[in-house]
């Protein structure tokens, strides 16, 4: 009962009087704050400015929140515009030749407008001081930086590149059969500036905070950096092309090039076995083919050149300078190109100014833009069937060796003239050049120049086909067919690079290579499965044999290797400063072999460059995170 009375007493207690209500906050402030501050706060002249300051802070925070949300929407709209541009397909562009350039310019203008509004929304008296607050200002600075970078990207990089494409697309010549090199020279400064701006934007994004208290802004910065990592090299390539193409296309006099078609059904270091070839002439932008031939014609031609002791040590048994079909065993394309040029000179007495290598995958991408080619029998060679036709079906359709070689030559001639026609046809030219750039970037088209100034430029580009040189970490899987089969059409490759612990100034690295032969055990033409290596052990139709080479980072050493879980011995060599470990592997039909290499490499926080040998099926590569050594 007493508890009830006490509770009732509490419930019925009268409210605080005005005097007590005034004393309560003062007593609380006196406990928490110094007396001087409390007295100041009682002063109305002090309270009003403080309240005003607090109001300004709240208003600034609200302003940043609202404008930040609006800026986010603008950036998403800009991203959608650019995504629509990226999704444009060459085949669509070729079907509607007047649309691509106009659509690209509209998309870039739209993205630029959205990015500019996002930049304006994130500037001003509220954003600047907030971005410089310790700790709390990290996300604000990141958002401001993303908006500014997007604005610069669209205005200083994408807009001039779109204008460049429009200008090149609108120029032409009286006969319409050659490229306007003067227009290319006019746009070169624009592309140079766009390339420099892209590098500057990428550097500024990298300077933004990498880890803040707001994960969403960190993810946005990471995604923008990833997109710039893909895009910036493209601007460098475009600027390099503007510098190189006028001279390479004969602005100062006629040029001749050897174009070699590589058959990736039989693997070689640069891609596939060198088969059909053509001599391409360029004279003041006018392109023409002077000659077509095949590998049989050059089977006895050789190149009297010295590529060094390392090259001989690795590839000497295959005699690449004296055997045309083994001339590109090294993944370093300039070696193959020099051999091709020297062999052609010995065979024909003619010098060439450079060489190109391309495979059916590259031709497929180009035919998607140019449209199909037709053979004399009315059959069509198009983007969707050229890989299968040239690397699988033709061996069944043309079982006779001589007729098949003639068929390949006719196919090469028809495709070459189809692409040449598209290159000199203004409505299709933009789509074709876009497709060409993609194939160059993927390494399916490689270029070498006999002129030293041009070649130095090419070495730094993806389409130079150079094996990286120097201290940059490398993970390179390269296979060469050692059986003489055409079974690499069915080859799957997987590479996993995994860094481990550190000790004594070295890092453990485990490289796992899985090779799978998906060739059927029956039904393949004899020429596809024939074994010219004459093995001393029993084989079945569909079994294959590969020389498997791993190109490691400079100064790497091998501490052990296993094949299918059993210890194995590998041979050691070197190329362009990189250790090379090679193993002869028999790969049965429907079989998988697993090679594991245990390496010791110099520690570093950079991920390795993955060497991607272009074959029918792309390499599946996994590179695990490589952080700084702590042990």
Coordinates of C-alpha atoms in Angstrom, one line a residue:
X1 CA 0.0 0.0 0.0
X2 CA 2.9 2.3 0.8
X3 CA 4.3 1.6 -2.7
X4 CA 1.0 2.5 -4.2
X5 CA 0.9 5.7 -2.3
X6 CA 4.5 6.5 -3.3
X7 CA 3.6 5.8 -6.9
X8 CA 0.5 7.8 -6.7
X9 CA 2.4 10.6 -5.1
X10 CA 4.8 10.6 -8.1
X11 CA 1.9 10.6 -10.6
X12 CA 0.2 13.4 -8.8
X13 CA 3.3 15.6 -8.4
X14 CA 2.6 19.0 -9.8
X15 CA 4.6 20.1 -12.9
X16 CA 7.8 22.1 -12.5
X17 CA 7.2 25.7 -11.7
X18 CA 8.7 28.3 -14.0
X19 CA 11.4 29.0 -11.5
X20 CA 12.4 25.3 -11.1
X21 CA 12.2 24.8 -14.8
X22 CA 14.6 27.7 -15.4
X23 CA 17.0 26.4 -12.7
X24 CA 17.1 22.8 -14.1
X25 CA 19.1 23.5 -17.3
X26 CA 21.3 25.9 -15.5
X27 CA 22.2 23.3 -12.9
X28 CA 22.9 20.8 -15.6
X29 CA 25.1 23.2 -17.6
X30 CA 27.0 24.1 -14.4
X31 CA 27.8 20.5 -13.9
X32 CA 29.0 19.9 -17.4
X33 CA 30.4 23.2 -18.6
X34 CA 32.8 25.7 -17.1
X35 CA 31.1 28.5 -15.2
X36 CA 32.4 31.1 -17.5
X37 CA 30.9 29.4 -20.5
X38 CA 27.6 29.0 -18.7
X39 CA 27.5 32.7 -17.9
X40 CA 28.3 33.5 -21.5
X41 CA 25.4 31.2 -22.7
X42 CA 23.0 33.1 -20.4
X43 CA 23.9 36.2 -22.3
X44 CA 21.5 36.7 -25.1
X45 CA 24.0 38.5 -27.2
X46 CA 26.1 35.3 -27.3
X47 CA 23.2 32.8 -27.6
X48 CA 21.8 34.4 -30.8
X49 CA 25.1 34.1 -32.8
X50 CA 25.6 30.6 -31.6
X51 CA 22.1 29.6 -32.6
X52 CA 22.7 31.3 -36.0
X53 CA 26.0 29.4 -36.4
X54 CA 24.3 26.1 -35.5
X55 CA 21.5 26.9 -38.0
X56 CA 24.0 27.6 -40.7
X57 CA 25.8 24.3 -40.0
X58 CA 22.5 22.5 -40.2
X59 CA 21.5 24.3 -43.4
X60 CA 24.9 23.5 -44.9
X61 CA 24.6 19.9 -44.0
X62 CA 21.1 19.8 -45.5
X63 CA 22.3 21.6 -48.6
X64 CA 25.1 19.1 -49.1
X65 CA 22.7 16.2 -48.6
X66 CA 20.2 17.5 -51.1
X67 CA 22.7 18.6 -53.8
X68 CA 24.6 15.5 -53.3
X69 CA 21.5 13.4 -54.1
X70 CA 20.8 15.6 -57.1
X71 CA 24.5 15.2 -58.2
X72 CA 24.2 11.5 -57.9
X73 CA 21.2 11.4 -60.1
X74 CA 23.0 13.5 -62.7
X75 CA 26.1 11.2 -62.6
X76 CA 23.9 8.1 -63.1
X77 CA 22.2 9.8 -66.1
X78 CA 25.6 10.5 -67.6
X79 CA 26.6 6.9 -67.0
X80 CA 23.5 5.7 -68.8
X81 CA 24.3 7.9 -71.8
X82 CA 27.8 6.5 -72.0
X83 CA 26.6 3.0 -71.5
X84 CA 24.2 3.3 -74.4
X85 CA 27.1 4.5 -76.5
X86 CA 29.3 1.6 -75.4
X87 CA 26.6 -0.9 -76.3
X88 CA 26.6 0.2 -80.0
X89 CA 27.6 -2.9 -82.1
X90 CA 29.6 -2.6 -85.3
X91 CA 27.1 -4.7 -87.2
X92 CA 24.3 -2.3 -86.2
X93 CA 26.5 0.6 -87.2
X94 CA 27.2 -0.9 -90.6
X95 CA 23.5 -1.5 -91.2
X96 CA 22.6 2.1 -90.5
X97 CA 25.8 3.9 -91.6
X98 CA 24.6 7.5 -91.0
X99 CA 23.5 6.8 -87.4
X100 CA 26.7 5.9 -85.4
X101 CA 28.5 9.2 -85.5
X102 CA 25.4 11.2 -84.8
X103 CA 24.4 8.9 -82.0
X104 CA 27.8 9.0 -80.5
X105 CA 27.9 12.8 -80.5
X106 CA 24.4 13.0 -79.0
X107 CA 25.3 10.5 -76.3
X108 CA 28.5 12.4 -75.4
X109 CA 26.7 15.7 -75.4
X110 CA 24.1 14.3 -73.1
X111 CA 26.7 12.8 -70.7
X112 CA 28.6 16.0 -70.7
X113 CA 25.6 18.0 -69.8
X114 CA 24.7 15.7 -66.9
X115 CA 28.3 15.7 -65.6
X116 CA 28.6 19.5 -65.8
X117 CA 25.4 19.8 -63.7
X118 CA 26.8 17.3 -61.2
X119 CA 30.0 19.3 -60.9
X120 CA 28.1 22.6 -60.4
X121 CA 26.0 21.0 -57.7
X122 CA 29.1 19.9 -55.7
X123 CA 30.8 23.2 -55.7
X124 CA 30.2 26.3 -53.6
X125 CA 30.6 27.6 -50.0
X126 CA 29.1 24.5 -48.3
X127 CA 31.0 21.8 -50.2
X128 CA 34.5 23.3 -50.1
X129 CA 34.9 23.6 -46.3
X130 CA 33.0 20.3 -45.7
X131 CA 35.5 18.5 -48.0
X132 CA 38.4 19.7 -45.8
X133 CA 37.0 18.6 -42.5
X134 CA 39.2 15.9 -40.8
X135 CA 37.7 12.4 -41.1
X136 CA 34.2 13.6 -41.7
X137 CA 35.1 15.4 -44.9
X138 CA 36.4 12.3 -46.7
X139 CA 33.2 11.2 -48.5
X140 CA 32.4 14.9 -49.4
X141 CA 35.8 15.2 -51.0
X142 CA 35.3 12.0 -52.9
X143 CA 31.9 13.0 -54.2
X144 CA 33.3 16.4 -55.3
X145 CA 36.2 14.6 -57.0
X146 CA 34.0 12.1 -58.8
X147 CA 31.8 14.9 -60.1
X148 CA 34.8 17.0 -61.3
X149 CA 36.5 14.0 -62.9
X150 CA 33.3 13.1 -64.8
X151 CA 32.9 16.6 -66.0
X152 CA 36.5 16.7 -67.2
X153 CA 36.2 13.3 -68.8
X154 CA 33.2 14.2 -70.9
X155 CA 34.3 17.7 -71.8
X156 CA 38.1 17.3 -72.2
X157 CA 38.3 13.7 -73.4
X158 CA 35.1 12.3 -74.9
X159 CA 33.9 15.4 -76.6
X160 CA 37.1 16.0 -78.6
X161 CA 37.2 12.3 -79.5
X162 CA 33.6 12.4 -80.7
X163 CA 34.5 15.6 -82.8
X164 CA 37.5 13.8 -84.2
X165 CA 35.4 10.8 -85.3
X166 CA 32.8 13.1 -86.9
X167 CA 35.5 15.0 -88.8
X168 CA 37.2 11.9 -90.1
X169 CA 33.8 10.4 -91.0
X170 CA 32.8 13.6 -92.9
X171 CA 36.0 13.9 -94.9
X172 CA 36.5 12.1 -98.2
X173 CA 38.3 12.2 -101.5
X174 CA 37.1 12.6 -105.0
X175 CA 37.3 8.9 -105.9
X176 CA 36.3 7.7 -102.4
X177 CA 38.9 4.9 -102.6
X178 CA 41.6 6.2 -100.3
X179 CA 41.9 7.6 -96.8
X180 CA 42.3 11.3 -96.2
X181 CA 45.7 11.5 -94.4
X182 CA 45.5 15.3 -94.1
X183 CA 42.4 15.0 -92.0
X184 CA 44.1 12.5 -89.8
X185 CA 47.0 14.9 -89.3
X186 CA 44.5 17.7 -88.5
X187 CA 42.9 15.8 -85.7
X188 CA 46.1 14.5 -84.2
X189 CA 46.5 17.5 -81.8
X190 CA 43.0 16.9 -80.5
X191 CA 43.7 13.3 -79.8
X192 CA 47.0 14.1 -78.1
X193 CA 45.3 16.6 -75.8
X194 CA 42.5 14.1 -75.0
X195 CA 45.1 11.5 -74.2
X196 CA 46.9 13.8 -71.8
X197 CA 43.6 14.9 -70.2
X198 CA 42.6 11.2 -69.7
X199 CA 45.9 10.6 -67.9
X200 CA 45.3 13.7 -65.7
X201 CA 41.8 12.6 -64.8
X202 CA 43.0 9.1 -63.9
X203 CA 45.7 10.6 -61.6
X204 CA 43.3 12.9 -59.8
X205 CA 40.9 10.1 -59.2
X206 CA 43.7 8.0 -57.7
X207 CA 44.5 10.9 -55.3
X208 CA 41.0 10.9 -53.9
X209 CA 40.5 9.1 -50.5
X210 CA 40.5 5.4 -50.9
X211 CA 38.8 4.5 -47.6
X212 CA 36.2 6.7 -45.9
X213 CA 33.5 6.1 -43.4
X214 CA 30.9 6.0 -46.2
X215 CA 31.4 2.8 -48.2
X216 CA 29.1 3.9 -51.0
X217 CA 31.4 6.7 -52.0
X218 CA 34.4 4.4 -51.9
X219 CA 32.7 2.0 -54.2
X220 CA 31.9 4.8 -56.6
X221 CA 35.5 6.0 -56.7
X222 CA 36.7 2.4 -57.3
X223 CA 34.3 1.9 -60.1
X224 CA 35.3 5.2 -61.8
X225 CA 39.0 4.3 -61.5
X226 CA 38.3 0.9 -63.0
X227 CA 36.5 2.4 -66.0
X228 CA 39.3 4.9 -66.5
X229 CA 41.8 2.1 -66.4
X230 CA 40.0 0.6 -69.4
X231 CA 39.4 3.8 -71.2
X232 CA 42.7 5.7 -70.7
X233 CA 44.8 3.3 -72.8
X234 CA 42.3 3.6 -75.6
X235 CA 42.9 7.4 -75.8
X236 CA 46.7 6.7 -75.8
X237 CA 46.2 4.2 -78.7
X238 CA 44.1 6.7 -80.6
X239 CA 46.7 9.4 -80.2
X240 CA 49.4 7.0 -81.3
X241 CA 47.4 5.9 -84.3
X242 CA 47.1 9.5 -85.4
X243 CA 50.8 10.0 -85.1
X244 CA 51.7 6.7 -86.9
X245 CA 49.1 6.2 -89.6
X246 CA 50.0 9.0 -92.0
X247 CA 53.6 7.8 -92.5
X248 CA 52.6 4.1 -92.3
X249 CA 49.9 4.6 -95.0
X250 CA 52.4 6.1 -97.4
X251 CA 52.1 9.9 -96.8
X252 CA 55.8 10.2 -97.7
X253 CA 55.9 7.5 -100.3
X254 CA 54.7 4.0 -101.1
X255 CA 54.8 1.3 -98.3
X256 CA 54.5 -2.5 -98.5
X257 CA 53.5 -4.7 -95.7
X258 CA 53.3 -8.5 -95.2
X259 CA 49.9 -9.5 -93.6
X260 CA 50.0 -13.0 -92.3
X261 CA 46.9 -15.0 -91.3
X262 CA 47.5 -17.2 -88.2
X263 CA 45.6 -20.5 -87.8
X264 CA 44.8 -20.8 -84.1
X265 CA 43.7 -24.4 -84.5
X266 CA 47.4 -25.1 -84.2
X267 CA 48.9 -22.9 -81.5
X268 CA 52.0 -20.8 -81.8
X269 CA 53.5 -18.3 -79.4
X270 CA 51.9 -15.2 -81.1
X271 CA 48.6 -17.1 -81.6
X272 CA 48.4 -19.6 -84.4
X273 CA 50.4 -21.2 -87.2
X274 CA 51.3 -18.8 -90.0
X275 CA 49.3 -19.9 -93.0
X276 CA 48.0 -17.7 -95.9
X277 CA 49.6 -14.3 -96.4
X278 CA 49.2 -11.1 -98.5
X279 CA 51.3 -8.2 -99.6
X280 CA 49.5 -4.9 -98.9
X281 CA 50.5 -1.7 -100.6
X282 CA 49.8 1.8 -99.1
X283 CA 50.4 4.9 -101.2
X284 CA 49.2 8.3 -99.9
X285 CA 46.2 6.6 -98.1
X286 CA 45.3 4.4 -101.1
X287 CA 45.3 0.7 -100.1
X288 CA 45.7 -2.3 -102.5
X289 CA 46.7 -5.9 -102.4
X290 CA 49.6 -6.9 -104.6
X291 CA 50.0 -10.6 -103.9
X292 CA 48.4 -13.5 -102.0
X293 CA 50.2 -16.8 -101.1
X294 CA 50.2 -19.6 -98.6
X295 CA 52.6 -21.3 -96.2
X296 CA 53.6 -24.0 -98.8
X297 CA 55.1 -21.3 -101.0
X298 CA 57.4 -20.2 -98.1
X299 CA 58.1 -23.6 -96.7
X300 CA 61.7 -23.4 -97.9
X301 CA 62.3 -19.7 -97.3
X302 CA 64.5 -18.8 -94.3
X303 CA 65.6 -15.7 -92.4
X304 CA 69.3 -15.1 -92.0
X305 CA 68.9 -13.1 -88.8
X306 CA 70.3 -13.5 -85.3
X307 CA 67.8 -13.0 -82.4
X308 CA 70.2 -13.7 -79.6
X309 CA 71.4 -16.6 -77.4
X310 CA 68.2 -16.6 -75.3
X311 CA 66.0 -17.0 -78.3
X312 CA 68.2 -19.8 -79.7
X313 CA 68.2 -21.5 -76.3
X314 CA 64.4 -21.5 -76.0
X315 CA 63.4 -22.2 -79.6
X316 CA 66.4 -23.5 -81.4
X317 CA 65.1 -27.1 -81.7
X318 CA 62.1 -25.8 -83.7
X319 CA 64.4 -23.9 -86.1
X320 CA 62.0 -20.8 -86.3
X321 CA 64.3 -18.8 -88.6
X322 CA 64.4 -21.7 -91.1
X323 CA 60.9 -23.2 -90.7
X324 CA 58.1 -20.9 -91.7
X325 CA 55.4 -22.8 -89.7
X326 CA 57.6 -22.4 -86.6
X327 CA 58.6 -18.8 -87.2
X328 CA 56.3 -17.4 -84.4
X329 CA 57.0 -19.8 -81.5
X330 CA 58.0 -16.8 -79.3
X331 CA 55.1 -14.7 -77.9
X332 CA 57.2 -11.6 -78.8
X333 CA 55.6 -10.6 -82.1
X334 CA 58.5 -8.4 -83.3
X335 CA 60.7 -11.6 -83.5
X336 CA 58.1 -13.3 -85.7
X337 CA 57.6 -10.2 -87.9
X338 CA 61.4 -9.8 -88.4
X339 CA 61.6 -13.5 -89.5
X340 CA 58.7 -13.1 -91.9
X341 CA 60.1 -9.9 -93.5
X342 CA 63.6 -11.5 -93.9
X343 CA 62.1 -14.8 -95.3
X344 CA 59.9 -12.9 -97.8
X345 CA 62.9 -10.8 -98.9
X346 CA 65.0 -14.0 -99.5
X347 CA 62.1 -15.6 -101.3
X348 CA 60.9 -12.7 -103.5
X349 CA 63.8 -10.2 -103.5
X350 CA 61.4 -7.5 -102.2
X351 CA 61.7 -5.7 -98.9
X352 CA 58.7 -4.8 -96.8
X353 CA 58.2 -1.8 -94.4
X354 CA 56.4 -3.9 -91.8
X355 CA 54.2 -6.8 -91.0
X356 CA 50.8 -7.6 -89.5
X357 CA 49.5 -10.7 -87.9
X358 CA 45.8 -11.5 -87.5
X359 CA 43.7 -14.6 -86.8
X360 CA 40.1 -15.7 -87.7
X361 CA 38.8 -14.3 -84.4
X362 CA 40.0 -10.8 -85.5
X363 CA 38.6 -11.2 -89.0
X364 CA 35.3 -12.2 -87.5
X365 CA 35.2 -8.9 -85.5
X366 CA 36.0 -6.9 -88.7
X367 CA 33.5 -8.7 -90.8
X368 CA 30.8 -7.8 -88.2
X369 CA 31.4 -4.2 -89.3
X370 CA 32.1 -4.6 -93.0
X371 CA 29.5 -7.2 -93.9
X372 CA 30.1 -10.7 -95.3
X373 CA 32.4 -11.7 -98.1
X374 CA 31.3 -14.1 -100.9
X375 CA 33.4 -16.8 -102.5
X376 CA 33.2 -17.9 -106.2
X377 CA 30.8 -20.7 -105.5
X378 CA 28.3 -18.3 -103.9
X379 CA 29.0 -19.3 -100.3
X380 CA 29.2 -16.7 -97.6
X381 CA 32.1 -16.0 -95.2
X382 CA 30.8 -13.9 -92.4
X383 CA 31.4 -12.9 -88.8
X384 CA 29.4 -15.8 -87.4
X385 CA 31.1 -18.6 -89.4
X386 CA 34.6 -17.7 -90.3
X387 CA 36.3 -19.1 -87.2
X388 CA 34.5 -22.5 -87.5
X389 CA 34.8 -22.6 -91.3
X390 CA 38.6 -21.9 -91.4
X391 CA 39.6 -23.9 -88.3
X392 CA 37.2 -26.9 -88.2
X393 CA 34.6 -27.3 -90.9
X394 CA 37.0 -26.8 -93.9
X395 CA 39.0 -29.9 -93.0
X396 CA 35.9 -32.0 -93.6
X397 CA 34.6 -30.0 -96.5
X398 CA 38.0 -30.0 -98.3
X399 CA 39.8 -33.3 -97.5
X400 CA 42.2 -32.9 -100.4
X401 CA 45.3 -31.0 -99.2
X402 CA 45.9 -28.9 -102.3
X403 CA 42.3 -28.0 -102.7
X404 CA 42.1 -27.0 -99.1
X405 CA 45.1 -24.7 -99.4
X406 CA 43.5 -23.2 -102.5
X407 CA 40.2 -22.8 -100.5
X408 CA 42.0 -21.0 -97.7
X409 CA 43.7 -18.7 -100.2
X410 CA 40.4 -17.8 -101.9
X411 CA 38.9 -17.1 -98.5
X412 CA 41.7 -14.9 -97.5
X413 CA 41.5 -13.0 -100.8
X414 CA 37.7 -12.5 -100.6
X415 CA 37.8 -11.3 -97.0
X416 CA 40.7 -8.9 -97.7
X417 CA 38.9 -7.2 -100.5
X418 CA 35.7 -7.0 -98.5
X419 CA 37.5 -5.3 -95.7
X420 CA 39.4 -3.0 -98.1
X421 CA 36.1 -2.0 -99.7
X422 CA 34.7 -1.1 -96.3
X423 CA 37.8 0.9 -95.3
X424 CA 37.4 3.1 -98.3
X425 CA 33.6 3.4 -98.0
X426 CA 32.8 6.4 -95.8
X427 CA 29.4 5.1 -94.5
X428 CA 31.0 1.9 -93.2
X429 CA 34.5 3.3 -92.3
X430 CA 33.7 4.5 -88.8
X431 CA 32.2 1.1 -87.8
X432 CA 35.1 -0.8 -89.3
X433 CA 37.7 1.4 -87.6
X434 CA 35.9 0.9 -84.3
X435 CA 36.0 -2.8 -84.7
X436 CA 39.6 -2.6 -85.8
X437 CA 40.5 -0.8 -82.6
X438 CA 38.8 -3.5 -80.5
X439 CA 40.8 -6.2 -82.2
X440 CA 44.0 -4.3 -81.8
X441 CA 43.3 -3.9 -78.1
X442 CA 42.6 -7.6 -77.7
X443 CA 45.9 -8.5 -79.3
X444 CA 44.3 -10.4 -82.2
X445 CA 45.9 -7.9 -84.6
X446 CA 49.5 -7.1 -84.2
X447 CA 51.8 -4.7 -86.0
X448 CA 55.5 -4.3 -86.6
X449 CA 57.4 -1.6 -88.5
X450 CA 60.8 -1.8 -90.1
X451 CA 61.2 1.9 -89.4
X452 CA 62.8 2.3 -86.0
X453 CA 60.9 5.5 -85.0
X454 CA 57.5 3.9 -85.7
X455 CA 58.5 0.6 -84.1
X456 CA 59.5 2.3 -80.8
X457 CA 56.0 3.8 -80.7
X458 CA 54.4 0.4 -81.5
X459 CA 56.3 -1.4 -78.8
X460 CA 54.5 0.6 -76.2
X461 CA 51.0 -0.2 -77.5
X462 CA 48.9 -3.3 -77.0
X463 CA 48.9 -4.0 -80.8
X464 CA 52.7 -4.1 -80.8
X465 CA 52.6 -7.6 -79.5
X466 CA 55.7 -7.1 -77.4
X467 CA 56.6 -9.4 -74.5
X468 CA 56.9 -6.9 -71.5
X469 CA 60.5 -6.1 -70.7
X470 CA 61.8 -5.0 -67.3
X471 CA 60.8 -5.3 -63.7
X472 CA 57.1 -5.3 -64.1
X473 CA 55.6 -8.5 -62.7
X474 CA 54.4 -11.0 -65.3
X475 CA 52.2 -14.1 -65.5
X476 CA 52.4 -15.5 -69.0
X477 CA 51.1 -18.9 -70.1
X478 CA 52.1 -19.8 -73.7
X479 CA 51.5 -23.1 -75.5
X480 CA 53.0 -24.3 -78.8
X481 CA 51.5 -27.3 -80.6
X482 CA 54.1 -30.0 -80.7
X483 CA 52.1 -32.7 -82.4
X484 CA 51.2 -31.1 -85.8
X485 CA 47.5 -31.5 -85.1
X486 CA 44.7 -29.0 -85.5
X487 CA 43.3 -29.9 -82.1
X488 CA 43.9 -26.6 -80.4
X489 CA 40.5 -25.6 -81.7
X490 CA 39.2 -27.6 -78.7
X491 CA 41.8 -26.4 -76.1
X492 CA 40.7 -24.7 -72.9
X493 CA 43.3 -23.0 -70.7
X494 CA 43.0 -21.8 -67.1
X495 CA 45.6 -19.9 -65.1
X496 CA 45.6 -19.1 -61.4
X497 CA 48.3 -16.8 -59.9
X498 CA 48.3 -16.9 -56.1
X499 CA 50.8 -15.0 -53.9
X500 CA 51.8 -16.5 -50.6
X501 CA 54.0 -15.6 -47.6
X502 CA 57.1 -13.6 -47.6
X503 CA 60.5 -14.4 -46.2
X504 CA 64.2 -13.4 -46.8
X505 CA 63.1 -10.7 -49.1
X506 CA 61.1 -13.0 -51.4
X507 CA 57.5 -13.9 -51.9
X508 CA 56.1 -17.4 -52.5
X509 CA 53.9 -17.5 -55.6
X510 CA 51.9 -20.6 -56.7
X511 CA 50.9 -20.8 -60.4
X512 CA 48.3 -23.4 -61.3
X513 CA 47.8 -24.2 -65.0
X514 CA 44.9 -26.4 -66.2
X515 CA 44.8 -27.6 -69.8
X516 CA 41.7 -29.4 -71.1
X517 CA 41.4 -31.1 -74.5
X518 CA 37.7 -31.2 -75.5
X519 CA 38.3 -32.8 -78.9
X520 CA 35.9 -35.7 -79.7
X521 CA 37.5 -39.1 -79.8
X522 CA 35.9 -40.0 -83.1
X523 CA 34.5 -38.2 -86.2
X524 CA 37.4 -35.8 -86.8
X525 CA 39.1 -35.7 -90.3
X526 CA 42.5 -37.5 -90.4
X527 CA 44.4 -34.2 -91.1
X528 CA 43.1 -32.7 -87.9
X529 CA 44.2 -35.6 -85.7
X530 CA 47.4 -36.7 -87.5
X531 CA 50.5 -36.9 -85.3
X532 CA 53.6 -35.6 -87.2
X533 CA 55.7 -35.8 -84.0
X534 CA 55.7 -39.7 -84.3
X535 CA 55.6 -40.4 -80.5
X536 CA 57.2 -43.6 -79.2
X537 CA 54.1 -44.2 -77.0
X538 CA 50.6 -45.2 -78.0
X539 CA 48.1 -42.5 -78.8
X540 CA 44.5 -42.3 -79.8
X541 CA 42.9 -40.0 -82.4
X542 CA 42.2 -36.7 -80.7
X543 CA 45.2 -36.9 -78.4
X544 CA 47.3 -33.8 -78.5
X545 CA 50.8 -32.7 -77.4
X546 CA 51.8 -29.2 -76.2
X547 CA 55.0 -27.4 -75.2
X548 CA 53.7 -25.5 -72.2
X549 CA 55.8 -22.4 -71.2
X550 CA 55.3 -20.1 -68.2
X551 CA 56.9 -16.6 -68.5
X552 CA 57.6 -15.4 -64.9
X553 CA 58.5 -12.1 -63.4
X554 CA 62.1 -10.9 -63.7
X555 CA 64.5 -12.7 -61.3
X556 CA 61.9 -15.3 -60.3
X557 CA 63.2 -18.7 -59.4
X558 CA 61.5 -22.1 -59.4
X559 CA 61.4 -24.1 -56.2
X560 CA 59.4 -27.0 -57.4
X561 CA 56.8 -28.2 -60.0
X562 CA 54.2 -30.9 -60.2
X563 CA 52.2 -32.4 -63.0
X564 CA 48.9 -33.9 -61.9
X565 CA 50.2 -33.9 -58.4
X566 CA 53.5 -35.7 -59.1
X567 CA 56.9 -34.0 -59.1
X568 CA 58.1 -33.1 -62.5
X569 CA 61.2 -31.5 -64.1
X570 CA 60.9 -28.5 -66.3
X571 CA 63.5 -26.8 -68.6
X572 CA 64.7 -23.3 -67.8
X573 CA 65.3 -20.5 -70.2
X574 CA 65.0 -16.7 -70.5
X575 CA 63.5 -14.2 -72.9
X576 CA 63.6 -10.4 -72.6
X577 CA 64.6 -10.5 -68.9
X578 CA 61.9 -13.0 -67.9
X579 CA 62.6 -16.6 -66.7
X580 CA 60.8 -19.2 -68.9
X581 CA 59.9 -22.6 -67.5
X582 CA 58.8 -25.1 -70.2
X583 CA 57.3 -28.6 -70.0
X584 CA 56.4 -31.1 -72.8
X585 CA 52.9 -32.2 -72.0
X586 CA 50.8 -35.0 -73.7
X587 CA 47.2 -34.0 -73.5
X588 CA 44.8 -36.9 -74.2
X589 CA 41.3 -36.3 -75.7
X590 CA 38.7 -35.4 -73.1
X591 CA 41.6 -35.1 -70.6
X592 CA 42.8 -32.4 -68.3
X593 CA 46.4 -31.9 -67.1
X594 CA 47.3 -29.7 -64.1
X595 CA 50.7 -28.1 -63.9
X596 CA 51.6 -26.4 -60.6
X597 CA 54.7 -24.2 -60.3
X598 CA 56.1 -23.0 -57.0
X599 CA 58.0 -19.8 -57.5
X600 CA 60.0 -17.3 -55.5
X601 CA 59.6 -13.7 -56.7
X602 CA 60.6 -10.3 -55.6
X603 CA 57.9 -8.9 -53.3
X604 CA 55.7 -6.0 -54.5
X605 CA 52.2 -4.7 -54.3
X606 CA 51.5 -4.6 -58.0
X607 CA 49.5 -7.4 -59.7
X608 CA 51.2 -9.1 -62.5
X609 CA 50.6 -8.4 -66.2
X610 CA 48.7 -11.4 -67.6
X611 CA 50.0 -12.4 -71.0
X612 CA 47.0 -13.5 -73.1
X613 CA 47.9 -15.6 -76.0
X614 CA 45.0 -15.2 -78.5
X615 CA 43.6 -18.7 -79.3
X616 CA 40.2 -19.9 -80.3
X617 CA 39.0 -20.0 -76.7
X618 CA 40.2 -17.2 -74.4
X619 CA 42.4 -17.8 -71.4
X620 CA 40.6 -17.8 -68.1
X621 CA 43.0 -16.1 -65.7
X622 CA 42.6 -15.5 -62.0
X623 CA 45.0 -13.2 -60.2
X624 CA 44.6 -13.2 -56.5
X625 CA 45.3 -10.0 -54.5
X626 CA 48.9 -9.1 -54.1
X627 CA 49.4 -6.9 -51.1
X628 CA 52.6 -5.7 -49.4
X629 CA 54.8 -8.2 -47.7
X630 CA 54.4 -8.3 -43.9
X631 CA 56.3 -11.4 -43.1

